[in-house]
Coordinates of C-alpha atoms and ligand atoms in Angstrom, one line a residue:
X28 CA -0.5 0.6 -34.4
X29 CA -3.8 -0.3 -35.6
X30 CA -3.0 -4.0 -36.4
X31 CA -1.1 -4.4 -33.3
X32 CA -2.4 -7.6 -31.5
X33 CA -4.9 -6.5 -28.5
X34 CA -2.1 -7.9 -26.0
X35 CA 0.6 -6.2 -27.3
X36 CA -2.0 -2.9 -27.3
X37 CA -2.4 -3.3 -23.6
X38 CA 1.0 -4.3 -22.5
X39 CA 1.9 -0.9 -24.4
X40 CA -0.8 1.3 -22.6
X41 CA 0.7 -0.5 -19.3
X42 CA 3.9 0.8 -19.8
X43 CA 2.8 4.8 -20.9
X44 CA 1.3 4.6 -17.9
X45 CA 4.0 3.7 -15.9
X46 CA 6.5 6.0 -17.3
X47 CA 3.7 8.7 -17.4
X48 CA 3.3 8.5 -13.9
X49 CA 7.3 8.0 -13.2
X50 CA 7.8 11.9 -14.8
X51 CA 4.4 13.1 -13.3
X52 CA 5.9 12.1 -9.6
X53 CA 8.8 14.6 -10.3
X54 CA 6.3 17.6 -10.0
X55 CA 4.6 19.5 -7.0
X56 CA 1.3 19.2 -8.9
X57 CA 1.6 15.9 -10.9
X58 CA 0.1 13.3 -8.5
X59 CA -2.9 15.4 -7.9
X60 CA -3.1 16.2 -11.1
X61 CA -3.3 11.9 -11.8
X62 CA -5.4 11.3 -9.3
X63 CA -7.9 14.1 -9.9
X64 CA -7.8 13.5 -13.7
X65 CA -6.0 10.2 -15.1
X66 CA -7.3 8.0 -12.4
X67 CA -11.4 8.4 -12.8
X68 CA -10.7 6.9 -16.2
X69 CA -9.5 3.8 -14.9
X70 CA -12.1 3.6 -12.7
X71 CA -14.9 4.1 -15.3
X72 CA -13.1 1.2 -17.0
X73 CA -13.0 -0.9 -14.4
X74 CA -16.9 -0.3 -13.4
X75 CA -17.6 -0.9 -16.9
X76 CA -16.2 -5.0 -17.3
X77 CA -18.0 -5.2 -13.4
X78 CA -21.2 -3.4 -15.1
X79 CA -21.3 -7.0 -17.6
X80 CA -20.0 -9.3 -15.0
X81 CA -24.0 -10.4 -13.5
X82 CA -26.0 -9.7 -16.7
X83 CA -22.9 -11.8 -18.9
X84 CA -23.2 -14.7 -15.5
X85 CA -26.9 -14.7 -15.8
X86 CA -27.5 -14.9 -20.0
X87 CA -24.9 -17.4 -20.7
X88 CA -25.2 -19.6 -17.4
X89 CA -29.1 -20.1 -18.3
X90 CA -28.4 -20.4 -21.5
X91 CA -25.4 -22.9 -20.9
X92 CA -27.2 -24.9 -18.7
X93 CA -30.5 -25.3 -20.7
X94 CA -28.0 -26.7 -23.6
X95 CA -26.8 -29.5 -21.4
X96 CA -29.9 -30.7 -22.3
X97 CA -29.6 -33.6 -19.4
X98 CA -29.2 -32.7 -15.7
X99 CA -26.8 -35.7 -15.2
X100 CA -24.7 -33.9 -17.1
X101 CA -24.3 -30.9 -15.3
X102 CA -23.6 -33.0 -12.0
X103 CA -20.6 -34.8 -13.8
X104 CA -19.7 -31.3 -14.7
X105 CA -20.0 -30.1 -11.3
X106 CA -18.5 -32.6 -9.7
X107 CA -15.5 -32.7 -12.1
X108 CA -15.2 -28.6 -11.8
X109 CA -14.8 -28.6 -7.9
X110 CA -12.4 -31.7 -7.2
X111 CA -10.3 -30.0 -9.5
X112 CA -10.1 -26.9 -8.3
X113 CA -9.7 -28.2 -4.7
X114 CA -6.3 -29.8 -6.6
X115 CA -5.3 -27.2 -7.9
X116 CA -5.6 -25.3 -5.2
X117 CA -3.6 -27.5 -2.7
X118 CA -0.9 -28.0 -5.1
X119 CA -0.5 -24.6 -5.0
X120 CA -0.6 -23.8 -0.9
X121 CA 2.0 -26.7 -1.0
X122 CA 4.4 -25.2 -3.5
X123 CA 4.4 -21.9 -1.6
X124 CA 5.0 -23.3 1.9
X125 CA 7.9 -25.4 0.0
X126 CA 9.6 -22.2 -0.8
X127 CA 9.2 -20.2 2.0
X128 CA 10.5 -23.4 4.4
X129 CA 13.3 -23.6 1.9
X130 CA 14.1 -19.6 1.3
X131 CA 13.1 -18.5 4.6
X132 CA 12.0 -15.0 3.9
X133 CA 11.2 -14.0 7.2
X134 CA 14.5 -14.2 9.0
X135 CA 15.8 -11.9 6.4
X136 CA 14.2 -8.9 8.3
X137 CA 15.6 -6.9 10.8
X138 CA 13.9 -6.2 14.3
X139 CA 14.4 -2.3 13.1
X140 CA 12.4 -2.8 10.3
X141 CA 10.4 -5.2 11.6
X142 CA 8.8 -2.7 14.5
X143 CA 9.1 0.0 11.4
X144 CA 6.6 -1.7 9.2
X145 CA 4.5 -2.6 11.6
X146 CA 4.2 1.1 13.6
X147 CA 3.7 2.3 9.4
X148 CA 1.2 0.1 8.7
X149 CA -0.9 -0.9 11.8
X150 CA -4.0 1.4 11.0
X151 CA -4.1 -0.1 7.6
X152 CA -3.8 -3.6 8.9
X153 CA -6.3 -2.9 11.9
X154 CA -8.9 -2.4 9.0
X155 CA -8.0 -5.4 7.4
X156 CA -8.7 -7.5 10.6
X157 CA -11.6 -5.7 11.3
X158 CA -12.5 -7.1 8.1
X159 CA -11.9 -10.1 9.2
X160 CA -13.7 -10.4 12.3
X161 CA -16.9 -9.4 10.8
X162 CA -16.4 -12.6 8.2
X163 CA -15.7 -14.5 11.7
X164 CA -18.6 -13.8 13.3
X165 CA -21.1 -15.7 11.2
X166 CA -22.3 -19.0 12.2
X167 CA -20.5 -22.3 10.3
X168 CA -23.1 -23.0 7.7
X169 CA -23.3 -19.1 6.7
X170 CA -21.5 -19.2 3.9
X171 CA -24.2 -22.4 2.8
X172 CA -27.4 -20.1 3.8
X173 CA -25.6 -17.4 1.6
X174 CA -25.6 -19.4 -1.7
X175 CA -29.4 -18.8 -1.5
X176 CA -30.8 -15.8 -2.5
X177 CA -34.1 -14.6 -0.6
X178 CA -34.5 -12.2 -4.1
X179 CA -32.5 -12.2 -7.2
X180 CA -33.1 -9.0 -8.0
X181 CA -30.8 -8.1 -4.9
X182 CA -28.9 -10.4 -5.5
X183 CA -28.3 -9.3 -8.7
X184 CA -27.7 -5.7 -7.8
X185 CA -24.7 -6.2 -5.6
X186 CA -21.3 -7.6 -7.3
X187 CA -20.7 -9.3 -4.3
X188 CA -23.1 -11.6 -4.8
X189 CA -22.1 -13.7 -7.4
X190 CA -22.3 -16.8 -6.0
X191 CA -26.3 -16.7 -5.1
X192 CA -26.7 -15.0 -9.1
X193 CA -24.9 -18.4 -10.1
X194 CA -26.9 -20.2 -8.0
X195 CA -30.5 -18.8 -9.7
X196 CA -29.1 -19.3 -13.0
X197 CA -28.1 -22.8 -12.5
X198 CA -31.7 -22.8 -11.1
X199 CA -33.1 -21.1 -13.8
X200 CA -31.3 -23.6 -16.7
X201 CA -32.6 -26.7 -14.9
X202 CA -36.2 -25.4 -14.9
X203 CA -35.4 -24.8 -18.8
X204 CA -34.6 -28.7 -19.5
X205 CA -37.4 -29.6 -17.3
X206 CA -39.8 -28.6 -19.1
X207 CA -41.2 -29.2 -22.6
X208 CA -38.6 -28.0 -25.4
X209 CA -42.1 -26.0 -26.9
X210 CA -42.5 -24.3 -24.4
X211 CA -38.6 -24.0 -23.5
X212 CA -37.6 -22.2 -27.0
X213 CA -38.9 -18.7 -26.2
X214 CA -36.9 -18.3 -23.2
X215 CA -33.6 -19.7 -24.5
X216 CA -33.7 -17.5 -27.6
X217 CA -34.1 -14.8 -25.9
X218 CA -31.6 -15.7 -23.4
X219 CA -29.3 -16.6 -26.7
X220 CA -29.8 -13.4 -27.9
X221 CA -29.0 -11.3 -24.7
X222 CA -25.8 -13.5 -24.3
X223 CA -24.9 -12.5 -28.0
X224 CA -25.1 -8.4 -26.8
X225 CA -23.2 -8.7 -24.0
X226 CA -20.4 -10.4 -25.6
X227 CA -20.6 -7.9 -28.4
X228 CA -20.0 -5.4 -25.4
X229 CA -17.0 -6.9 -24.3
X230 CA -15.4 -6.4 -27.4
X231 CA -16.4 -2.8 -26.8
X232 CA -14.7 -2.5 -23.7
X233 CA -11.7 -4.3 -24.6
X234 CA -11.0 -1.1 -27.4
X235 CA -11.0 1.3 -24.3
X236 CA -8.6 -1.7 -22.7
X237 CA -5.5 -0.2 -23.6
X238 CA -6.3 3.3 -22.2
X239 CA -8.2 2.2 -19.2
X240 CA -4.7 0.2 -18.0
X241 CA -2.8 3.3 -18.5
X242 CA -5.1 5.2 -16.2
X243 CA -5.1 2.3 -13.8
X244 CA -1.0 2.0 -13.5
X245 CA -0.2 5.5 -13.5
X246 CA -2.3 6.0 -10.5
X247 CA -0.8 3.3 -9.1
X248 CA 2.4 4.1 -9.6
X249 CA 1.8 7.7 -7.6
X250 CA 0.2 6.2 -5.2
X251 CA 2.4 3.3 -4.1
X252 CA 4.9 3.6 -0.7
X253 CA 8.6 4.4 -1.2
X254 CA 11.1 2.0 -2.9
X255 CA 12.9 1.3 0.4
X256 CA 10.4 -0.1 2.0
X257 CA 9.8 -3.3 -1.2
X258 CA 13.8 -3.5 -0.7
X259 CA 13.0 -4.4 2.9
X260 CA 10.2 -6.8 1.4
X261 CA 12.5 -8.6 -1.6
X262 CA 13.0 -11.7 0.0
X263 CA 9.5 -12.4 0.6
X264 CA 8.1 -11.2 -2.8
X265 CA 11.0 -13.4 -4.4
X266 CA 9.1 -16.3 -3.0
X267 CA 5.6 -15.5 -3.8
X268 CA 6.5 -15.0 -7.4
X269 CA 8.4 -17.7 -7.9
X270 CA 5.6 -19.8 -6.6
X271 CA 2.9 -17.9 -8.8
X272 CA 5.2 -18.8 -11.7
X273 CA 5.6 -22.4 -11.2
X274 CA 2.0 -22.6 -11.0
X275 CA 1.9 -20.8 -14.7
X276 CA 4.4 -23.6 -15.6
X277 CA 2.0 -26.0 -13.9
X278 CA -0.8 -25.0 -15.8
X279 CA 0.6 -25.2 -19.3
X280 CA 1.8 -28.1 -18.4
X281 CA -1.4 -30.0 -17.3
X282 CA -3.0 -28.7 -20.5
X283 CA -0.6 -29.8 -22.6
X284 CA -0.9 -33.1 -21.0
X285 CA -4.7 -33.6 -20.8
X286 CA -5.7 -31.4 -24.0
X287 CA -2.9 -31.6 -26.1
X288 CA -3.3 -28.0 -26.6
X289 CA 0.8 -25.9 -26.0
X290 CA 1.7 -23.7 -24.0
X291 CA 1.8 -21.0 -26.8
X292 CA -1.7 -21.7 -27.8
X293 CA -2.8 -21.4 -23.8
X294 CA -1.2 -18.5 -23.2
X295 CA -1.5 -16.7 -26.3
X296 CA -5.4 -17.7 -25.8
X297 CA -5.4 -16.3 -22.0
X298 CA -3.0 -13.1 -22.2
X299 CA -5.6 -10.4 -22.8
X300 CA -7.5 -11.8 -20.0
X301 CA -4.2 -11.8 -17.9
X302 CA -3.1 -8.4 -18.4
X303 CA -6.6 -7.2 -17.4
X304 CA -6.2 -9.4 -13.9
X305 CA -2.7 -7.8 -13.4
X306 CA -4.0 -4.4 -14.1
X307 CA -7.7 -4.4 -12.4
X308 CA -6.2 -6.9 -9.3
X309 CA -9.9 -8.4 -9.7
X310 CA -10.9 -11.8 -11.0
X311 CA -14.3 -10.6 -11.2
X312 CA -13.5 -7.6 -13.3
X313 CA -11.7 -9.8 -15.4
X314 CA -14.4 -12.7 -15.9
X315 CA -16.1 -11.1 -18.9
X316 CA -13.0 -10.7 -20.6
X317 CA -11.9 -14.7 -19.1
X318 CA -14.8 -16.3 -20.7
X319 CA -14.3 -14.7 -24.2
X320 CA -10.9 -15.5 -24.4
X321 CA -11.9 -19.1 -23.2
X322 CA -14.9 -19.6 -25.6
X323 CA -13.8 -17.9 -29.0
X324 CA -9.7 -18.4 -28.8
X325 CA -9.5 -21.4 -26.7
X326 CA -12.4 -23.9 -28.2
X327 CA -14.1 -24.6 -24.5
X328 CA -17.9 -24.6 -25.8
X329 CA -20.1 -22.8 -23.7
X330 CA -21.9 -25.1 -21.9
X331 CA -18.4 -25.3 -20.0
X332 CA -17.3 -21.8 -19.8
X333 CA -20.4 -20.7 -18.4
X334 CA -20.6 -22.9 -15.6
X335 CA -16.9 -23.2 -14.8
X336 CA -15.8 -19.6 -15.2
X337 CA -18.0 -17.5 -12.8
X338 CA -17.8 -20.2 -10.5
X339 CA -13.9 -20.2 -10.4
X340 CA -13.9 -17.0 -10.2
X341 CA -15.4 -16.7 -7.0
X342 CA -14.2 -19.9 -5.5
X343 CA -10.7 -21.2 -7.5
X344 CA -7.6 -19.1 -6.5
X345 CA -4.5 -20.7 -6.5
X346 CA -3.0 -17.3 -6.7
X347 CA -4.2 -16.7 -3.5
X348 CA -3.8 -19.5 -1.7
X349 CA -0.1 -19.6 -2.3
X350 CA 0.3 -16.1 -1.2
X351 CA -1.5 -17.1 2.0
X352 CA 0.4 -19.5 2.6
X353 CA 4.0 -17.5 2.4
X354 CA 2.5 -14.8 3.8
X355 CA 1.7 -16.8 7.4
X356 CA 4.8 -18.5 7.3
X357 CA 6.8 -15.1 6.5
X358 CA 4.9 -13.5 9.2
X359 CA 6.3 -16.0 11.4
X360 CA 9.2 -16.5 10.5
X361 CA 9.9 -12.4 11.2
X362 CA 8.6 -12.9 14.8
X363 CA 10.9 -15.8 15.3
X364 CA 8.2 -18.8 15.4
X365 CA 9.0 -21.9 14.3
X366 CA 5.9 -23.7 13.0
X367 CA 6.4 -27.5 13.1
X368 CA 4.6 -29.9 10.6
X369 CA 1.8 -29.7 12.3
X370 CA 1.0 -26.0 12.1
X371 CA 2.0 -26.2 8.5
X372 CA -0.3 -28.7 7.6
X373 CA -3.1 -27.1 9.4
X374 CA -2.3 -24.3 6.9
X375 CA -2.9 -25.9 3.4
X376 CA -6.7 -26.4 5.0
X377 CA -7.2 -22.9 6.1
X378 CA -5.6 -21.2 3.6
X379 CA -7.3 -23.8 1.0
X380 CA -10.7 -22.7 2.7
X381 CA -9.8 -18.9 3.1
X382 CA -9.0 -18.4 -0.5
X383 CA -12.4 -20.1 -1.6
X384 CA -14.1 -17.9 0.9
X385 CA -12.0 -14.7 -0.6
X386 CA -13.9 -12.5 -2.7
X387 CA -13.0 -11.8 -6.3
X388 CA -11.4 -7.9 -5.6
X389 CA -8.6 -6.1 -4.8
X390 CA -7.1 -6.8 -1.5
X391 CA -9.5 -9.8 -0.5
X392 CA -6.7 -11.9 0.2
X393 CA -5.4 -10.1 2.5
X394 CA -8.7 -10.5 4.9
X395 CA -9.0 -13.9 4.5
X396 CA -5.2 -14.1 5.4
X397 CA -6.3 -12.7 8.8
X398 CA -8.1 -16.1 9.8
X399 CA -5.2 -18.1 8.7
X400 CA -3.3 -16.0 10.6
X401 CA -5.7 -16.8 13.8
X402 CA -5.6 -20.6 13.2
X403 CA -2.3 -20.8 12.9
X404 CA -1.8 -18.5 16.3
X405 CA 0.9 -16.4 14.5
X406 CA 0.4 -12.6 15.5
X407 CA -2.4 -10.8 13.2
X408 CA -0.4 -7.4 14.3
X409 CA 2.0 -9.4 11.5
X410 CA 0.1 -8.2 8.4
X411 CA 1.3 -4.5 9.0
X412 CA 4.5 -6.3 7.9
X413 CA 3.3 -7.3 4.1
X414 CA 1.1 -4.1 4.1
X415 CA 3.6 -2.1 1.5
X416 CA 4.3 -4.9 -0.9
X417 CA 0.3 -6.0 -1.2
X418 CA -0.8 -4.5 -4.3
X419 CA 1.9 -5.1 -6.4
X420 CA 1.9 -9.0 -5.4
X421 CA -2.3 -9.0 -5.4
X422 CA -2.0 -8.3 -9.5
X423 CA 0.4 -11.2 -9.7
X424 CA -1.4 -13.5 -7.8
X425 CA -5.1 -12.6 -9.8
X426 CA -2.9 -13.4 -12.4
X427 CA -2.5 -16.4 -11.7
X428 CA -6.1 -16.9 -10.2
X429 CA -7.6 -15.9 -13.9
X430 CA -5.1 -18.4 -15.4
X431 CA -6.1 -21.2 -13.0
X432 CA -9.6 -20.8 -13.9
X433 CA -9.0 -21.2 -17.6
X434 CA -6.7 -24.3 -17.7
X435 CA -9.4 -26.1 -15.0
X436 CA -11.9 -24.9 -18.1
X437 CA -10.1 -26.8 -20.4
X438 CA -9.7 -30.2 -18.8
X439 CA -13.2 -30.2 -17.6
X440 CA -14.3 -29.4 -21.6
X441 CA -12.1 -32.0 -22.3
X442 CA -13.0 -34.8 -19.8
X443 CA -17.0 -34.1 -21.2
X444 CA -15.8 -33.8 -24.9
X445 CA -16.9 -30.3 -25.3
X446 CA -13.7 -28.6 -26.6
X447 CA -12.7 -28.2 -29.9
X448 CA -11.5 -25.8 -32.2
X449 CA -11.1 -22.1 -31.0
X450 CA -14.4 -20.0 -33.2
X451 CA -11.5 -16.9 -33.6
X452 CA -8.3 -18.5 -34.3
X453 CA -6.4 -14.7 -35.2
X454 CA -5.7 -12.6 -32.4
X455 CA -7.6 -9.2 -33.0
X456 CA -10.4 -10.4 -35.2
X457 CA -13.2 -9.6 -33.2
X458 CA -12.5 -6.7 -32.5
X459 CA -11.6 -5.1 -35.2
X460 CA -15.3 -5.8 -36.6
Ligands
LIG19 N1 -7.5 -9.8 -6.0 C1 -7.7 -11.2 -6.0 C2 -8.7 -11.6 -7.1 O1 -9.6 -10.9 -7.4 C3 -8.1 -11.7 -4.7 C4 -7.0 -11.5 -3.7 O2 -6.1 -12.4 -3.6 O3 -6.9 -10.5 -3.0 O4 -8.6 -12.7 -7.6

């Protein structure tokens, strides 16, 4: 057991935790007793990776950027980072509206359990457009004013703000090249050195990895709706996952094209990081695990994964998108709407712009899917219909988000000749130190 690659560790505490919570379900007392006990554990674990994610953004942004040395650089960067994951993401809003004009989930479901999901699930989804119309109300440019923090220490003490912490570090690193390298070597070393402990802390938190996904599934497990109602639901979370899985296909394949780097090597590289995004349902929980993997098994030098991770995180979700995309069409499909060409295409905009606008936690989707929803004048009422079947598809689809993130890492390292040879070429090495 104690050799056992790290992957293989967590897929194994994933599955205890399933079955644990499988026999647990078959007693009077056994879901209290996993909420009340199991589940604080994976919520500790969970607050610990999001307890890195600003300090981690912060040290190895500024210290990233200062090594760039030249700010043309980080503009080619920049520029390169965005375009492609504005690709990326409209290749994958395309494939999932291909599958769900093709497979036609929505006329699978019955008026009977049509009006039963949404009487079921109405409160829930009432929240989630609540939700939404508060992100509504804001003025066009909001989400421009936003990027600029008035204080960083706010900033910096709400997760939600990772964008504006981005933003100051970028800030931060460009005042480091600025000025005389003298004067500039104080700051970077210590900035060096802080970056250095807070990695060493992720390999901390990775050994508590396997036990923190074991809290996190079993209380998922006892806490998810009955069987009957994913039956209802098949049809539609056929097509979602069979988009999010020709995306994975996708991705290999584009590294293998640009990089030269297989599959095996990218997913072997990336698998902790996904089993954390299937099990957390949060690309920002996952980040800190993302840009190890990505720096130390996948050869992307810092200078890249700094700038291109947190910023993908909070902006790049293909995972998202996609399931935006069925989703609406799904939803109107099951209210018998036909949405011509038109409508459709309107939909690879918003649901490119809602999933860049989605924050990087469980069940953000699903708010931004409201405004899609209103675009596209299909009834929000709808998302009582995809309630039940959420979380499940929200792990696949940060899944997919985390794994986006990485292969855009990799050609961007590539197209500015920064990635090499991966530091930690054997699975477990750093942590077993
Ligand atoms: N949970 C997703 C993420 O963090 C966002 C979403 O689609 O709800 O990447």
């Amino acid at each position: 057991m104690k050799n056992l690659a790290l992957h293989w560790k967590i897929l194994i505490g994933m599955a205890l935790g399933i079955i644990f919570a499988l026999l647990m379900i078959n007693f009077d007392w056994g879901k209290d007793f996993v909420v009340e006990f199991i589940k604080p554990f994976g919520t500790i674990f969970i607050n610990s990776l999001k307890l890195i994610a600003v300090p981690l953004i912060l040290a190895s942004l500024i210290k990233g950027i200062s090594d760039l040395k030249d700010i043309s650089k980080l503009s080619q960067m920049g520029g390169r980072t965005i375009v492609t994951y504005i690709i990326t993401t409209i290749i994958a809003v395309t494939i999932g509206l291909t599958i769900v004009n093709i497979v036609k989930p929505g006329e699978t479901i019955s008026e009977e359990t049509r009006a039963e999901l949404v009487e079921s699930y109405s409160t829930a989804a009432d929240a989630k457009i609540a939700a939404a119309a508060e992100q509504k109300k804001a003025g066009k440019l909001q989400a421009l004013v936003d990027l600029v923090p008035s204080n960083i220490f706010k900033a910096a003490s709400d997760n939600g703000n990772m964008l504006q912490v981005i933003f100051f570090a970028i800030f931060f690193g460009i005042g480091l090249i600025l000025i005389p390298e003298e004067k500039a070597k104080p700051a970077k070393a210590f900035f060096d050195s802080f970056n250095e402990v807070i990695l060493k802390l992720i390999d901390l938190i990775m050994l508590a990895a396997p036990y923190g996904v074991f809290a996190l599934l079993a209380a998922l497990v006892v806490e998810s709706p009955s069987a009957d109602l994913f039956k209802a639901l098949a049809w539609y979370a056929i097509c979602v996952l069979l988009g999010l899985g020709l995306m994975m296909i996708i991705y290999s394949f584009i590294v293998y094209i640009f990089t030269k780097r297989t599959p095996k090597f990218f997913f072997e590289g990336i698998a902790p990081a996904q089993l954390l995004a299937f099990s957390t349902s949060s690309s920002a929980a996952t980040l800190p695990v993302t840009m190890e993997r990505v720096e130390e098994h996948m050869g992307v030098e810092e200078e890249v994964t700094s700038f291109v991770l947190p910023i993908g995180a909070t902006i790049n979700m293909d995972g998202t998108s996609l399931y935006q995309a069925v989703a609406a069409v799904f939803i109107a499909q099951a209210f018998g709407m036909n949405l011509g060409i038109e409508a459709q295409l309107a939909i690879i905009v918003t649901a490119t712009l809602a999933s860049i606008g989605s924050a990087a936690v469980p069940g953000a989707g699903m708010v931004m899917l409201v405004i899609v929803l209103g675009q596209a004048g299909i009834p929000e009422a709808g998302l009582a219909l995809i309630f039940a079947i959420d979380r499940p598809l929200d792990m696949c689809r940060t899944v997919v988000n985390v794994t986006g993130d990485a292969a855009v890492s990799m050609l961007v390292a590539k197209s500015v000749d920064k990635l090499g040879e991966p530091k930690i070429k054997n699975w477990d090495d750093n942590y077993k130190k």
